[in-house]
GROMACS .gro file of C-alpha atoms in nm:
model
  445
    1MET     CA    1   1.991   1.884  -1.090
    2ASN     CA    2   2.050   1.508  -1.119
    3ILE     CA    3   1.816   1.486  -1.422
    4ILE     CA    4   2.001   1.766  -1.605
    5PHE     CA    5   2.335   1.606  -1.528
    6TRP     CA    6   2.229   1.264  -1.662
    7ALA     CA    7   2.075   1.422  -1.971
    8ILE     CA    8   2.400   1.603  -2.048
    9LEU     CA    9   2.595   1.285  -1.984
   10VAL     CA   10   2.383   1.083  -2.228
   11VAL     CA   11   2.408   1.351  -2.498
   12MET     CA   12   2.788   1.374  -2.462
   13LEU     CA   13   2.815   0.995  -2.474
   14LEU     CA   14   2.609   0.975  -2.793
   15VAL     CA   15   2.817   1.249  -2.956
   16ALA     CA   16   3.140   1.065  -2.869
   17ILE     CA   17   3.015   0.739  -3.008
   18SER     CA   18   2.885   0.901  -3.326
   19LEU     CA   19   3.218   1.070  -3.390
   20LEU     CA   20   3.389   0.732  -3.369
   21VAL     CA   21   3.133   0.525  -3.559
   22TYR     CA   22   3.036   0.768  -3.833
   23PRO     CA   23   3.376   0.760  -4.016
   24LEU     CA   24   3.356   0.383  -4.015
   25ILE     CA   25   3.012   0.381  -4.169
   26ARG     CA   26   3.086   0.667  -4.409
   27VAL     CA   27   3.413   0.535  -4.540
   28ARG     CA   28   3.284   0.183  -4.556
   29GLY     CA   29   3.002   0.305  -4.781
   30SER     CA   30   3.241   0.499  -5.003
   31SER     CA   31   3.541   0.268  -4.996
   32ALA     CA   32   3.469   0.149  -5.344
   33ILE     CA   33   3.636   0.468  -5.465
   34ALA     CA   34   3.976   0.316  -5.382
   35TYR     CA   35   3.933   0.020  -5.608
   36LYS     CA   36   4.069   0.026  -5.958
   37ASP     CA   37   3.812  -0.061  -6.220
   38SER     CA   38   4.019  -0.347  -6.355
   39ASN     CA   39   4.061  -0.515  -6.018
   40LEU     CA   40   3.692  -0.481  -5.945
   41GLN     CA   41   3.598  -0.624  -6.283
   42ILE     CA   42   3.833  -0.918  -6.253
   43ASN     CA   43   3.702  -0.998  -5.908
   44ALA     CA   44   3.344  -0.973  -6.026
   45ASP     CA   45   3.411  -1.205  -6.323
   46LYS     CA   46   3.571  -1.467  -6.098
   47LEU     CA   47   3.280  -1.455  -5.858
   48ARG     CA   48   3.033  -1.491  -6.142
   49GLU     CA   49   3.220  -1.797  -6.280
   50LEU     CA   50   3.224  -1.954  -5.934
   51ASP     CA   51   2.849  -1.897  -5.901
   52GLU     CA   52   2.785  -2.060  -6.242
   53ASP     CA   53   3.003  -2.360  -6.158
   54LEU     CA   54   2.817  -2.409  -5.832
   55GLU     CA   55   2.477  -2.382  -5.994
   56GLU     CA   56   2.568  -2.632  -6.278
   57GLY     CA   57   2.715  -2.880  -6.029
   58ARG     CA   58   3.074  -2.868  -6.150
   59ILE     CA   59   3.194  -2.780  -5.793
   60ASP     CA   60   3.053  -2.853  -5.451
   61GLN     CA   61   2.965  -2.607  -5.179
   62ALA     CA   62   3.288  -2.666  -4.981
   63PHE     CA   63   3.505  -2.588  -5.285
   64TYR     CA   64   3.291  -2.283  -5.364
   65GLN     CA   65   3.328  -2.145  -5.014
   66ALA     CA   66   3.704  -2.196  -5.008
   67ALA     CA   67   3.745  -2.030  -5.352
   68ARG     CA   68   3.522  -1.738  -5.244
   69GLU     CA   69   3.733  -1.677  -4.932
   70GLU     CA   70   4.052  -1.685  -5.139
   71LEU     CA   71   3.916  -1.423  -5.379
   72ASP     CA   72   3.820  -1.197  -5.090
   73ARG     CA   73   4.164  -1.229  -4.936
   74GLU     CA   74   4.337  -1.149  -5.266
   75LEU     CA   75   4.118  -0.845  -5.306
   76LEU     CA   76   4.200  -0.716  -4.960
   77ILE     CA   77   4.571  -0.761  -5.016
   78ASP     CA   78   4.561  -0.594  -5.356
   79ILE     CA   79   4.367  -0.285  -5.247
   80PRO     CA   80   4.648  -0.099  -5.064
   81GLU     CA   81   4.894  -0.172  -5.340
   82ALA     CA   82   4.666  -0.092  -5.629
   83SER     CA   83   4.509   0.229  -5.504
   84GLN     CA   84   4.593   0.554  -5.335
   85GLN     CA   85   4.401   0.503  -5.009
   86THR     CA   86   4.338   0.767  -4.762
   87ALA     CA   87   4.418   0.718  -4.395
   88ALA     CA   88   4.054   0.662  -4.328
   89GLU     CA   89   4.036   0.385  -4.590
   90HIS     CA   90   4.328   0.203  -4.430
   91TYR     CA   91   4.158   0.245  -4.092
   92VAL     CA   92   3.841   0.086  -4.236
   93ALA     CA   93   4.037  -0.199  -4.385
   94ALA     CA   94   4.204  -0.268  -4.057
   95ALA     CA   95   3.872  -0.251  -3.883
   96GLU     CA   96   3.724  -0.503  -4.129
   97ARG     CA   97   4.011  -0.738  -4.061
   98HIS     CA   98   3.973  -0.686  -3.686
   99PRO     CA   99   3.605  -0.602  -3.610
  100ALA     CA  100   3.665  -0.633  -3.238
  101ILE     CA  101   3.874  -0.317  -3.253
  102ALA     CA  102   3.592  -0.116  -3.397
  103LEU     CA  103   3.350  -0.256  -3.142
  104LEU     CA  104   3.592  -0.179  -2.860
  105ILE     CA  105   3.637   0.180  -2.976
  106SER     CA  106   3.273   0.260  -3.042
  107VAL     CA  107   3.102   0.077  -2.756
  108PHE     CA  108   3.321  -0.060  -2.479
  109VAL     CA  109   3.535   0.247  -2.427
  110PRO     CA  110   3.230   0.472  -2.348
  111MET     CA  111   3.084   0.194  -2.134
  112LEU     CA  112   3.409   0.159  -1.945
  113ALA     CA  113   3.415   0.532  -1.883
  114LEU     CA  114   3.059   0.523  -1.755
  115LEU     CA  115   3.130   0.231  -1.521
  116LEU     CA  116   3.437   0.405  -1.384
  117TYR     CA  117   3.229   0.714  -1.313
  118LEU     CA  118   2.960   0.509  -1.139
  119GLN     CA  119   3.222   0.338  -0.927
  120LEU     CA  120   3.437   0.642  -0.843
  121GLY     CA  121   3.224   0.949  -0.901
  122MET     CA  122   2.883   0.844  -0.775
  123HIS     CA  123   2.999   0.800  -0.417
  124SER     CA  124   3.081   1.165  -0.378
  125ALA     CA  125   2.766   1.264  -0.563
  126SER     CA  126   2.545   1.045  -0.343
  127ASP     CA  127   2.720   1.172  -0.034
  128GLU     CA  128   2.652   1.526  -0.145
  129THR     CA  129   2.288   1.439  -0.216
  130GLN     CA  130   2.246   1.281   0.126
  131LEU     CA  131   2.415   1.576   0.291
  132THR     CA  132   2.183   1.813   0.102
  133ALA     CA  133   1.876   1.615   0.218
  134GLN     CA  134   1.995   1.613   0.577
  135THR     CA  135   2.063   1.981   0.559
  136ALA     CA  136   1.716   2.046   0.419
  137ALA     CA  137   1.559   1.839   0.698
  138GLN     CA  138   1.758   2.025   0.959
  139LYS     CA  139   1.656   2.358   0.808
  140GLN     CA  140   1.291   2.252   0.812
  141ALA     CA  141   1.308   2.144   1.177
  142GLY     CA  142   1.496   2.460   1.255
  143SER     CA  143   1.238   2.670   1.075
  144ILE     CA  144   0.953   2.514   1.276
  145GLU     CA  145   1.138   2.576   1.597
  146GLU     CA  146   1.214   2.933   1.492
  147MET     CA  147   0.854   3.001   1.400
  148THR     CA  148   0.739   2.850   1.728
  149GLN     CA  149   0.981   3.073   1.921
  150LYS     CA  150   0.871   3.383   1.732
  151LEU     CA  151   0.503   3.299   1.795
  152GLN     CA  152   0.578   3.239   2.160
  153ALA     CA  153   0.745   3.578   2.188
  154ARG     CA  154   0.459   3.751   2.011
  155VAL     CA  155   0.178   3.606   2.221
  156GLU     CA  156   0.368   3.673   2.540
  157ALA     CA  157   0.423   4.032   2.431
  158ASN     CA  158   0.069   4.116   2.324
  159GLY     CA  159  -0.143   3.857   2.501
  160GLY     CA  160  -0.225   3.656   2.191
  161THR     CA  161  -0.564   3.543   2.061
  162VAL     CA  162  -0.727   3.204   2.111
  163GLU     CA  163  -0.620   3.102   1.763
  164GLU     CA  164  -0.260   3.203   1.825
  165TRP     CA  165  -0.236   3.021   2.157
  166THR     CA  166  -0.395   2.712   2.001
  167MET     CA  167  -0.151   2.723   1.710
  168LEU     CA  168   0.137   2.760   1.958
  169ALA     CA  169   0.010   2.468   2.169
  170ARG     CA  170  -0.010   2.241   1.866
  171ALA     CA  171   0.338   2.346   1.749
  172HIS     CA  172   0.480   2.258   2.093
  173LYS     CA  173   0.302   1.925   2.080
  174TYR     CA  174   0.447   1.856   1.734
  175LEU     CA  175   0.797   1.929   1.870
  176GLY     CA  176   0.735   1.700   2.168
  177GLU     CA  177   0.736   1.989   2.416
  178LEU     CA  178   0.434   1.864   2.606
  179GLU     CA  179   0.456   2.087   2.915
  180LEU     CA  180   0.476   2.398   2.695
  181ALA     CA  181   0.184   2.267   2.490
  182ALA     CA  182  -0.028   2.215   2.801
  183ALA     CA  183   0.054   2.569   2.918
  184ALA     CA  184  -0.041   2.716   2.580
  185TYR     CA  185  -0.372   2.529   2.582
  186ALA     CA  186  -0.439   2.664   2.930
  187ALA     CA  187  -0.380   3.017   2.800
  188ALA     CA  188  -0.622   2.955   2.515
  189LEU     CA  189  -0.884   2.821   2.757
  190GLU     CA  190  -0.856   3.134   2.967
  191GLN     CA  191  -1.002   3.323   2.672
  192ASP     CA  192  -1.246   3.048   2.563
  193SER     CA  193  -1.333   2.854   2.875
  194GLU     CA  194  -1.622   2.660   2.720
  195ASN     CA  195  -1.431   2.519   2.425
  196ALA     CA  196  -1.467   2.137   2.455
  197GLN     CA  197  -1.215   2.067   2.181
  198LEU     CA  198  -0.944   2.269   2.355
  199MET     CA  199  -1.025   2.085   2.681
  200LEU     CA  200  -0.971   1.750   2.510
  201GLU     CA  201  -0.647   1.859   2.347
  202ARG     CA  202  -0.508   1.990   2.675
  203ALA     CA  203  -0.616   1.675   2.859
  204GLU     CA  204  -0.446   1.468   2.589
  205VAL     CA  205  -0.104   1.635   2.615
  206MET     CA  206  -0.127   1.618   2.994
  207ALA     CA  207  -0.192   1.242   2.974
  208LEU     CA  208   0.087   1.194   2.721
  209ASN     CA  209   0.320   1.371   2.962
  210ASN     CA  210   0.205   1.143   3.241
  211GLU     CA  211   0.285   0.806   3.086
  212ARG     CA  212  -0.047   0.812   2.902
  213ARG     CA  213  -0.254   0.821   3.220
  214PHE     CA  214  -0.516   1.077   3.316
  215ASN     CA  215  -0.477   1.257   3.643
  216ASP     CA  216  -0.742   1.446   3.839
  217GLU     CA  217  -0.690   1.770   3.640
  218SER     CA  218  -0.694   1.610   3.296
  219ARG     CA  219  -0.990   1.389   3.386
  220ALA     CA  220  -1.180   1.695   3.507
  221LEU     CA  221  -1.116   1.864   3.173
  222VAL     CA  222  -1.254   1.557   2.988
  223MET     CA  223  -1.564   1.533   3.204
  224ARG     CA  224  -1.632   1.903   3.163
  225ALA     CA  225  -1.604   1.860   2.787
  226TYR     CA  226  -1.856   1.571   2.818
  227GLU     CA  227  -2.099   1.802   2.997
  228LEU     CA  228  -2.073   2.048   2.711
  229GLN     CA  229  -2.083   1.798   2.423
  230PRO     CA  230  -2.220   1.462   2.543
  231ASP     CA  231  -2.273   1.333   2.190
  232ASN     CA  232  -1.931   1.421   2.052
  233PRO     CA  233  -1.752   1.093   1.953
  234ASN     CA  234  -1.409   1.227   2.060
  235VAL     CA  235  -1.552   1.332   2.395
  236LEU     CA  236  -1.712   0.991   2.448
  237TRP     CA  237  -1.386   0.816   2.369
  238PHE     CA  238  -1.179   1.028   2.605
  239ALA     CA  239  -1.440   1.011   2.879
  240GLY     CA  240  -1.478   0.633   2.848
  241TYR     CA  241  -1.109   0.576   2.860
  242ALA     CA  242  -1.061   0.817   3.154
  243GLU     CA  243  -1.339   0.645   3.352
  244PHE     CA  244  -1.183   0.306   3.279
  245GLN     CA  245  -0.844   0.423   3.414
  246TYR     CA  246  -1.016   0.557   3.727
  247GLY     CA  247  -1.189   0.226   3.787
  248ASN     CA  248  -1.537   0.355   3.705
  249TYR     CA  249  -1.611   0.053   3.489
  250ARG     CA  250  -1.991   0.085   3.457
  251GLN     CA  251  -1.948   0.448   3.344
  252ALA     CA  252  -1.681   0.337   3.095
  253ILE     CA  253  -1.913   0.072   2.951
  254ASP     CA  254  -2.200   0.320   2.927
  255LEU     CA  255  -1.988   0.584   2.750
  256LEU     CA  256  -1.824   0.341   2.508
  257THR     CA  257  -2.143   0.160   2.412
  258ARG     CA  258  -2.289   0.500   2.332
  259LEU     CA  259  -1.987   0.557   2.107
  260LEU     CA  260  -2.041   0.239   1.909
  261PRO     CA  261  -2.308   0.365   1.669
  262MET     CA  262  -2.087   0.657   1.582
  263ALA     CA  263  -1.755   0.472   1.567
  264THR     CA  264  -1.561   0.466   1.242
  265GLN     CA  265  -1.527   0.141   1.046
  266GLU     CA  266  -1.168   0.075   1.138
  267GLU     CA  267  -1.041  -0.253   1.275
  268GLU     CA  268  -0.800  -0.087   1.519
  269VAL     CA  269  -1.082   0.124   1.661
  270VAL     CA  270  -1.290  -0.192   1.696
  271LYS     CA  271  -1.016  -0.365   1.888
  272SER     CA  272  -0.956  -0.073   2.123
  273ILE     CA  273  -1.322  -0.024   2.213
  274VAL     CA  274  -1.387  -0.396   2.255
  275SER     CA  275  -1.083  -0.437   2.470
  276ILE     CA  276  -1.187  -0.164   2.713
  277ILE     CA  277  -1.549  -0.277   2.732
  278SER     CA  278  -1.442  -0.635   2.782
  279GLN     CA  279  -1.191  -0.548   3.053
  280SER     CA  280  -1.444  -0.329   3.228
  281ARG     CA  281  -1.699  -0.607   3.222
  282ASP     CA  282  -1.447  -0.859   3.355
  283LYS     CA  283  -1.356  -0.624   3.644
  284LEU     CA  284  -1.722  -0.588   3.742
  285ILE     CA  285  -1.786  -0.961   3.724
  286ALA     CA  286  -1.472  -1.026   3.932
  287ALA     CA  287  -1.610  -0.787   4.193
  288GLY     CA  288  -1.928  -0.991   4.212
  289GLU     CA  289  -2.147  -0.753   4.016
  290GLU     CA  290  -2.396  -0.857   3.754
  291VAL     CA  291  -2.329  -0.736   3.399
  292PRO     CA  292  -2.542  -0.808   3.092
  293PRO     CA  293  -2.391  -1.026   2.816
  294MET     CA  294  -2.196  -0.840   2.556
  295GLU     CA  295  -2.452  -0.906   2.284
  296THR     CA  296  -2.720  -0.754   2.505
  297LEU     CA  297  -2.511  -0.444   2.561
  298ILE     CA  298  -2.457  -0.407   2.188
  299ARG     CA  299  -2.821  -0.461   2.092
  300GLU     CA  300  -2.931  -0.203   2.341
  301ALA     CA  301  -2.668   0.040   2.215
  302MET     CA  302  -2.775  -0.007   1.853
  303ALA     CA  303  -3.140   0.029   1.945
  304LYS     CA  304  -3.060   0.375   2.090
  305ALA     CA  305  -2.890   0.487   1.766
  306PRO     CA  306  -3.062   0.791   1.610
  307ALA     CA  307  -3.315   0.682   1.347
  308ALA     CA  308  -3.178   0.933   1.099
  309MET     CA  309  -2.831   0.784   1.118
  310PRO     CA  310  -2.737   0.587   0.806
  311ALA     CA  311  -2.743   0.214   0.848
  312GLN     CA  312  -2.374   0.185   0.772
  313ALA     CA  313  -2.291   0.429   1.051
  314GLN     CA  314  -2.532   0.270   1.298
  315ALA     CA  315  -2.335  -0.050   1.329
  316THR     CA  316  -1.974  -0.006   1.258
  317PRO     CA  317  -1.691  -0.256   1.319
  318ALA     CA  318  -1.664  -0.102   1.658
  319ALA     CA  319  -2.023  -0.192   1.732
  320GLY     CA  320  -1.994  -0.537   1.591
  321ALA     CA  321  -1.664  -0.609   1.764
  322ALA     CA  322  -1.807  -0.504   2.095
  323ALA     CA  323  -2.080  -0.753   2.035
  324ALA     CA  324  -1.840  -1.033   2.072
  325SER     CA  325  -1.652  -1.035   2.395
  326GLN     CA  326  -1.866  -1.319   2.538
  327PRO     CA  327  -2.038  -1.621   2.376
  328ALA     CA  328  -2.409  -1.564   2.332
  329ALA     CA  329  -2.632  -1.694   2.606
  330THR     CA  330  -2.870  -1.863   2.364
  331GLY     CA  331  -2.613  -1.935   2.095
  332THR     CA  332  -2.714  -1.901   1.725
  333ARG     CA  333  -2.630  -2.195   1.501
  334LEU     CA  334  -2.682  -2.169   1.126
  335GLN     CA  335  -2.689  -2.489   0.921
  336VAL     CA  336  -2.598  -2.355   0.576
  337SER     CA  337  -2.655  -2.582   0.276
  338VAL     CA  338  -2.450  -2.458  -0.018
  339THR     CA  339  -2.496  -2.550  -0.386
  340ILE     CA  340  -2.368  -2.389  -0.706
  341SER     CA  341  -2.528  -2.342  -1.046
  342ASP     CA  342  -2.388  -2.527  -1.348
  343GLU     CA  343  -2.301  -2.197  -1.515
  344ALA     CA  344  -2.101  -2.078  -1.217
  345ARG     CA  345  -1.929  -2.414  -1.169
  346SER     CA  346  -1.811  -2.416  -1.530
  347LYS     CA  347  -1.610  -2.100  -1.474
  348PHE     CA  348  -1.399  -2.235  -1.187
  349ASN     CA  349  -1.165  -2.520  -1.106
  350ALA     CA  350  -1.233  -2.786  -0.850
  351ASN     CA  351  -0.966  -2.654  -0.614
  352ASP     CA  352  -1.084  -2.293  -0.620
  353ALA     CA  353  -1.173  -2.152  -0.277
  354VAL     CA  354  -1.529  -2.125  -0.143
  355PHE     CA  355  -1.609  -1.902   0.154
  356VAL     CA  356  -1.928  -1.944   0.355
  357TYR     CA  357  -1.980  -1.661   0.603
  358ALA     CA  358  -2.228  -1.451   0.799
  359LYS     CA  359  -2.225  -1.075   0.851
  360ALA     CA  360  -2.447  -0.828   1.025
  361LYS     CA  361  -2.695  -0.681   0.779
  362GLN     CA  362  -2.649  -0.339   0.938
  363GLY     CA  363  -2.319  -0.352   1.111
  364PRO     CA  364  -1.951  -0.436   1.081
  365ARG     CA  365  -1.805  -0.532   0.747
  366MET     CA  366  -1.597  -0.794   0.925
  367PRO     CA  367  -1.751  -1.144   0.902
  368LEU     CA  368  -1.898  -1.285   1.223
  369ALA     CA  369  -1.832  -1.649   1.129
  370VAL     CA  370  -1.648  -1.799   0.833
  371LYS     CA  371  -1.602  -2.146   0.688
  372LYS     CA  372  -1.359  -2.216   0.399
  373MET     CA  373  -1.371  -2.508   0.157
  374THR     CA  374  -1.311  -2.579  -0.210
  375LEU     CA  375  -1.547  -2.607  -0.506
  376ALA     CA  376  -1.489  -2.981  -0.509
  377ASP     CA  377  -1.668  -3.000  -0.170
  378LEU     CA  378  -1.995  -2.865  -0.309
  379PRO     CA  379  -2.275  -2.936  -0.248
  380ALA     CA  380  -2.211  -2.926   0.124
  381THR     CA  381  -2.369  -2.824   0.452
  382VAL     CA  382  -2.166  -2.625   0.704
  383THR     CA  383  -2.237  -2.489   1.051
  384LEU     CA  384  -2.180  -2.126   1.146
  385ASP     CA  385  -2.193  -2.041   1.517
  386ASP     CA  386  -2.053  -1.811   1.784
  387SER     CA  387  -1.739  -2.025   1.831
  388MET     CA  388  -1.622  -1.912   1.486
  389ALA     CA  389  -1.606  -1.541   1.578
  390MET     CA  390  -1.302  -1.372   1.430
  391MET     CA  391  -1.269  -1.151   1.739
  392ALA     CA  392  -1.357  -1.236   2.094
  393GLY     CA  393  -1.725  -1.169   2.132
  394MET     CA  394  -1.793  -1.059   1.775
  395ASN     CA  395  -2.046  -1.334   1.715
  396ILE     CA  396  -2.359  -1.391   1.513
  397SER     CA  397  -2.579  -1.398   1.824
  398ALA     CA  398  -2.517  -1.027   1.873
  399PHE     CA  399  -2.727  -0.915   1.576
  400ASP     CA  400  -3.093  -0.952   1.492
  401GLN     CA  401  -3.050  -0.945   1.117
  402LEU     CA  402  -2.780  -1.133   0.928
  403VAL     CA  403  -2.666  -1.179   0.570
  404VAL     CA  404  -2.535  -1.529   0.497
  405SER     CA  405  -2.319  -1.558   0.186
  406ALA     CA  406  -2.132  -1.825  -0.008
  407ARG     CA  407  -1.873  -1.711  -0.260
  408VAL     CA  408  -1.639  -1.895  -0.493
  409THR     CA  409  -1.316  -1.725  -0.607
  410LYS     CA  410  -1.012  -1.800  -0.819
  411THR     CA  411  -0.791  -1.562  -0.621
  412GLY     CA  412  -0.844  -1.728  -0.283
  413SER     CA  413  -0.893  -1.387  -0.128
  414ALA     CA  414  -1.134  -1.337   0.161
  415ILE     CA  415  -1.239  -1.006   0.001
  416ALA     CA  416  -1.489  -1.027  -0.285
  417SER     CA  417  -1.365  -0.910  -0.624
  418SER     CA  418  -1.488  -0.896  -0.982
  419GLY     CA  419  -1.496  -1.241  -1.135
  420ASP     CA  420  -1.614  -1.419  -0.820
  421TYR     CA  421  -1.958  -1.578  -0.801
  422ILE     CA  422  -2.175  -1.541  -0.494
  423GLY     CA  423  -2.503  -1.641  -0.338
  424GLN     CA  424  -2.665  -1.449  -0.046
  425LEU     CA  425  -2.965  -1.471   0.181
  426ASP     CA  426  -3.103  -1.241   0.452
  427VAL     CA  427  -3.165  -1.422   0.779
  428GLN     CA  428  -3.371  -1.312   1.078
  429ASN     CA  429  -3.171  -1.425   1.380
  430ASP     CA  430  -3.394  -1.605   1.630
  431ARG     CA  431  -3.084  -1.726   1.825
  432THR     CA  432  -3.163  -2.093   1.781
  433GLU     CA  433  -3.055  -2.347   1.528
  434SER     CA  434  -3.169  -2.245   1.181
  435ALA     CA  435  -3.138  -2.399   0.834
  436VAL     CA  436  -3.028  -2.183   0.543
  437ASN     CA  437  -3.012  -2.279   0.175
  438ILE     CA  438  -2.785  -2.084  -0.060
  439THR     CA  439  -2.709  -2.123  -0.429
  440ILE     CA  440  -2.396  -1.962  -0.574
  441ASN     CA  441  -2.520  -1.822  -0.904
  442LYS     CA  442  -2.453  -1.447  -0.933
  443PRO     CA  443  -2.129  -1.287  -1.060
  444VAL     CA  444  -1.965  -1.024  -0.839
  445PRO     CA  445  -1.951  -0.700  -1.049
   0.00000   0.00000   0.00000
């Protein structure tokens, strides 16, 4: 509706302006009709004589300009007296003597009208638009509630199928009606008692309704789901978190380290899993129990990853992050000597950024250690070790195979992009001090 309104407004404005401007242009083009031939001829002769005098040097430019203005003035005065002008011709003459009037009529008046509308009319229009949007939102919310109520009535009347009860439970959850959602999930489970997904969803709404804490009933649902689907990532996550809340820290570590090879490559997931594993480990140590170093836990978890699993999925950010909660017992130190080819150097400025970093060859995309410098610093030797981990415990000692890189960039971004130059080297991590030589010589595609 707004687009149509503005289109009509623009068309009407253009029509109004054209009606005002066209007579000016048309009459101005045909105004010569009002001149008498004799007056035109006399004026033309005088102008020609002035031009000849100026060209031959008999008068200077100042005199020429003054005489030319005088001729123009005489002609303007003579026109109304010497010819039968139409009202339009007089209008044009007046406009020529006062061009600001024509400009005001043809441009500023429509602009003023538009500004007045924007100031006075738009408020009510915007209020109406906002009211319409609010009404639509209320109708949508109302429609969801109405559909939920109708579905509730239908399943209560005829018993409902598993799908209907599940749909109803999710609708109640969407509306924040957690108790009703839990009851609907319970009804669905009565018909499909071995459905692990429904168990997790019911346990979730119960925990949400209990200040995000599992109770005995919701924990029992999660552990039953684990019995049914022990390799389901969602089940492992819920089970690990439930065991952590119940103080079963070894079980929490076992479940979450099993989750690592399957975890998605998302930083927030990494942080959550690492936090729970680290806290569980700290609790056990505080109780006087022996717990392997974090890097050992991670290596063992990755070693148990299914061989058919793609390398990228075998060591996700979650896996790498979990590798870093504690400094490595043996502590890897990489002495990285960085040089750059003449060709690559010629494409950058001395103050362009250079990043030297190590990543897991099969693991998290997040760097395990990073050192930043400028191109002017090269050649240089830098040290990468566990103290440079970007997250607590996510260190280079946690992985057997590393990729060490050096990259120069004009953008200064820590993420490689086209136009950067890079050098890389695969490194077998023996968890001692190692020397690595890298030359920056390849463009990043």
